[in-house]
Amino acid sequence: MFHARDATDHLSMKKFFNPFPKYLQLREILRKRMQSGYEVGDRLPTEEALCKEFAVSRETVREALRSFEEEGIIVRRQGQGTFLARRFEQRGEQRLTGMSEDYTAMKLDTSSKLLGAGNVPMPDIAKLLASPSDMVFMVKRVRYFENSPLALHYAYFPPVIGEQIQHADFEVVSILSLIATELKIPHFEEKQQIEALIASPELSELLDISVGAPVLYLSRFFRMADGAPLVLFHSYYRADRYYYSLNIADVSRTPARKSVGGAAKRGATASRGARNVQT
């Protein structure tokens, strides 16, 4: 049975908002205006003026301004109006390059929260993993970087592998390191899939982003050296903290790379990075 640490069933009861709500669009417009057209101390247009300019409700305007007030970017003064209190922080590029399983070794400030681990019925994935039944062993956890949510990770194993790792501390261990060092299974990565998605209510809740915010979905499929299915990863990364880059190698001139455990790695190599990251 799959044991969930944090119940998220209530999320299915929440209303699914328009993936591109007006307040988010208005917030970005106002952000750009304040960054380029205002000085600290300048008075912003009134809520009424913004309502007329953008043909939106006062509630939409207030929602768009709320985060700026919480961040201390703007300040409201009763009877006077709303003013730009400080500049937006100009942060340099803080992205890192490399495979996600390398970040712990790099001693970055990462941690995980385990949401559940156990056998669950998933017929399609079970078929891919050559499971003898509809069951697969699933590990679900949220990855944090510098105490802020970075990604939601799912790892799916054939039940026979799940039996061997079910007692692992998944909040600490890297799954690929566990496979290599504890199970000592030679393996290689056969396939990756990348897709741009928008955040569902559940992803919004777990990754601390708005419903409809951009999310980068990555799927990674590993096999054992003999070709048997080993593990399937599904990861959902915050697009504001993560990017993907691909380094194209000349296969005719580059010797075959070795996978963890000694099996030959097939295909191109890819690297990914985190903004502001371990599978």
XYZ file of C-alpha atoms in Angstrom:
279
model
C 0.000 0.000 0.000
C 1.153 3.524 -0.757
C 1.630 5.548 2.424
C 1.166 9.284 1.950
C 2.820 11.571 4.460
C 0.735 14.611 3.503
C -2.830 14.151 2.322
C -3.529 16.120 -0.861
C -6.937 14.677 -1.706
C -8.569 17.972 -0.800
C -6.851 19.554 -3.781
C -9.194 17.748 -6.135
C -12.044 19.691 -4.544
C -10.509 23.059 -5.345
C -11.787 25.005 -8.284
C -9.390 24.812 -11.209
C -8.638 28.385 -12.148
C -8.081 29.770 -15.613
C -4.435 28.828 -16.341
C -3.791 32.421 -17.413
C -5.780 34.563 -14.930
C -5.968 38.281 -15.576
C -4.301 39.255 -12.303
C -1.111 37.419 -13.310
C -1.014 39.206 -16.655
C -1.649 42.547 -14.956
C 1.001 41.851 -12.325
C 3.671 41.309 -14.991
C 2.674 44.490 -16.816
C 2.886 46.506 -13.591
C 6.193 44.887 -12.678
C 7.750 45.988 -15.969
C 6.356 49.487 -15.565
C 7.740 49.870 -12.054
C 11.125 48.528 -13.115
C 11.568 50.949 -16.000
C 9.204 53.869 -15.586
C 9.153 54.754 -11.887
C 11.545 56.053 -9.266
C 11.389 55.191 -5.574
C 8.807 57.461 -3.995
C 6.738 57.872 -7.151
C 3.004 57.504 -6.803
C 1.346 54.691 -8.734
C -1.992 55.042 -10.556
C -5.039 54.530 -8.379
C -6.924 51.244 -8.352
C -9.769 52.980 -10.164
C -7.424 54.208 -12.891
C -5.964 50.748 -13.373
C -9.447 49.237 -13.531
C -10.399 51.616 -16.335
C -7.108 51.239 -18.216
C -7.152 47.435 -18.289
C -10.920 46.835 -18.126
C -10.664 44.637 -15.057
C -12.352 44.561 -11.668
C -10.991 46.206 -8.532
C -10.512 42.720 -7.055
C -8.222 41.801 -9.971
C -6.161 44.953 -9.463
C -5.817 44.320 -5.736
C -4.765 40.713 -6.359
C -2.134 41.888 -8.836
C -0.741 44.402 -6.336
C -0.881 42.146 -3.278
C 2.441 40.358 -3.830
C 4.252 43.663 -4.426
C 2.951 44.971 -1.104
C 3.944 41.753 0.699
C 7.460 42.032 -0.756
C 7.738 45.656 0.313
C 7.985 46.880 -3.278
C 5.012 49.206 -2.828
C 3.466 50.856 0.201
C -0.083 52.105 0.670
C -0.617 55.356 2.556
C -4.139 56.069 3.687
C -5.575 59.093 1.977
C -2.489 59.553 -0.212
C -2.267 56.534 -2.499
C 0.159 53.763 -3.388
C 3.879 54.471 -3.808
C 6.961 52.637 -5.055
C 8.876 51.912 -1.841
C 11.985 50.217 -3.221
C 13.530 48.829 -6.350
C 13.153 45.244 -7.467
C 16.240 43.212 -6.689
C 18.410 42.792 -9.749
C 19.693 39.264 -9.388
C 22.354 37.859 -11.620
C 21.983 34.489 -13.265
C 22.105 31.861 -10.514
C 21.619 28.727 -12.559
C 23.767 25.645 -12.177
C 24.683 23.165 -14.878
C 24.860 19.411 -14.433
C 22.806 16.287 -13.899
C 20.414 16.487 -10.974
C 21.971 13.519 -9.183
C 25.236 15.480 -8.929
C 23.984 18.297 -6.725
C 24.414 16.555 -3.383
C 27.976 15.675 -4.285
C 28.489 19.361 -5.040
C 27.379 20.098 -1.458
C 24.530 22.347 -2.496
C 21.809 23.231 -0.023
C 19.265 20.622 -1.145
C 16.806 18.497 0.800
C 13.778 16.305 0.156
C 10.393 15.763 1.751
C 8.977 12.292 1.293
C 5.282 12.293 0.467
C 4.957 8.543 0.174
C 6.600 5.262 -0.811
C 4.979 1.937 -1.585
C 3.195 -0.235 -4.126
C 0.430 1.388 -6.190
C -1.638 0.166 -9.147
C -0.488 1.875 -12.362
C -1.154 -0.444 -15.332
C 0.540 1.627 -18.052
C 3.741 2.176 -16.097
C 3.667 -1.423 -14.863
C 3.650 -2.576 -18.489
C 6.626 -0.353 -19.316
C 8.518 -1.747 -16.317
C 7.586 -5.334 -17.234
C 5.882 -5.807 -13.878
C 4.058 -9.162 -13.513
C 0.969 -7.265 -12.292
C -0.507 -3.760 -12.430
C 1.495 -2.788 -9.360
C 4.655 -0.685 -9.271
C 6.732 0.621 -6.376
C 6.420 4.417 -6.319
C 8.450 7.012 -4.421
C 6.974 10.520 -4.325
C 8.891 13.442 -2.884
C 9.422 17.175 -3.163
C 12.934 18.448 -3.737
C 13.953 21.730 -2.084
C 16.841 24.029 -2.846
C 17.772 26.613 -0.232
C 14.553 25.748 1.637
C 12.330 26.606 -1.333
C 10.462 24.013 -3.452
C 12.239 23.148 -6.671
C 10.601 20.010 -8.068
C 8.131 17.215 -7.501
C 9.743 13.832 -8.242
C 8.146 10.458 -8.861
C 10.248 7.307 -9.152
C 8.643 4.061 -10.355
C 10.266 0.630 -9.917
C 9.283 -2.958 -10.673
C 7.946 -4.411 -7.377
C 10.910 -6.782 -7.091
C 13.275 -3.791 -6.942
C 10.926 -1.968 -4.606
C 11.201 -4.797 -2.089
C 14.960 -4.257 -1.937
C 14.807 -0.495 -1.332
C 11.569 -0.003 0.611
C 13.383 0.641 3.886
C 15.696 3.327 2.473
C 15.579 6.852 3.834
C 14.282 8.556 0.703
C 14.492 12.001 2.272
C 18.276 11.679 2.323
C 19.424 9.204 -0.283
C 19.845 9.760 -4.015
C 17.948 6.986 -5.777
C 20.561 6.548 -8.493
C 23.297 6.428 -5.859
C 21.246 3.853 -3.963
C 21.033 1.705 -7.083
C 24.732 1.988 -7.760
C 26.180 1.680 -4.251
C 23.664 -0.461 -2.366
C 22.054 -2.615 -5.050
C 25.167 -2.500 -7.256
C 23.083 -2.817 -10.408
C 24.868 -1.781 -13.635
C 22.512 0.428 -15.591
C 22.194 2.995 -18.337
C 19.772 5.784 -19.206
C 17.861 4.892 -22.352
C 15.442 7.763 -22.882
C 14.561 11.282 -21.799
C 11.417 13.252 -22.587
C 10.965 16.977 -22.017
C 7.671 18.836 -22.074
C 6.390 22.283 -21.115
C 3.308 22.142 -18.888
C 1.274 24.421 -16.660
C 0.874 23.864 -12.939
C -2.161 21.929 -11.749
C -3.719 22.684 -8.334
C -1.601 19.908 -6.786
C 1.642 21.193 -8.306
C 0.677 24.702 -7.255
C 0.279 23.538 -3.672
C 3.439 21.429 -3.505
C 5.784 23.733 -5.422
C 4.440 26.995 -3.998
C 3.580 28.500 -7.377
C 0.420 29.842 -8.969
C -2.035 27.543 -10.703
C -1.188 27.804 -14.390
C 2.449 28.783 -13.796
C 4.958 27.231 -16.235
C 6.425 23.867 -15.253
C 9.134 21.809 -16.955
C 8.303 18.102 -17.075
C 11.139 15.581 -17.440
C 10.815 11.854 -17.893
C 13.882 9.617 -17.571
C 13.906 5.864 -18.207
C 16.722 3.578 -17.044
C 17.461 -0.055 -17.858
C 19.776 -2.592 -16.292
C 22.859 -3.619 -18.253
C 21.000 -6.703 -19.545
C 18.167 -4.521 -20.884
C 15.628 -5.213 -18.143
C 13.608 -2.150 -17.009
C 14.954 -0.578 -13.824
C 13.344 2.776 -12.984
C 11.194 5.506 -14.521
C 11.419 9.064 -13.212
C 8.755 11.720 -13.702
C 9.813 15.162 -12.503
C 8.003 18.495 -12.483
C 10.325 21.483 -12.088
C 9.524 25.086 -11.366
C 10.388 26.923 -14.565
C 11.628 29.946 -12.623
C 14.295 27.857 -10.883
C 15.322 25.285 -13.445
C 16.496 25.052 -17.036
C 17.536 22.294 -19.389
C 20.562 22.328 -21.680
C 21.778 19.755 -24.150
C 25.408 19.248 -25.108
C 25.680 17.609 -28.517
C 28.701 15.352 -28.902
C 30.192 14.086 -32.153
C 29.425 10.402 -31.665
C 31.883 9.416 -34.405
C 34.753 11.061 -32.518
C 33.684 10.555 -28.919
C 34.361 7.215 -27.163
C 31.326 5.523 -25.631
C 30.725 6.755 -22.106
C 30.352 4.343 -19.253
C 27.257 4.302 -17.116
C 27.270 3.849 -13.367
C 28.164 0.229 -12.863
C 30.012 -0.124 -16.151
C 27.307 -0.518 -18.804
C 27.795 1.456 -22.023
C 25.711 4.624 -22.160
C 23.611 4.936 -25.295
C 22.768 8.084 -27.240
C 23.474 11.748 -26.659
C 24.380 13.252 -23.315
C 22.342 15.940 -21.628
C 22.857 18.304 -18.749
C 20.324 20.168 -16.664
C 20.619 22.962 -14.197
C 18.862 24.565 -11.276
C 18.099 28.161 -10.572
C 18.811 29.624 -7.244
C 18.972 20.101 -7.449
C 19.032 15.074 -7.075
C 17.005 12.334 -8.509
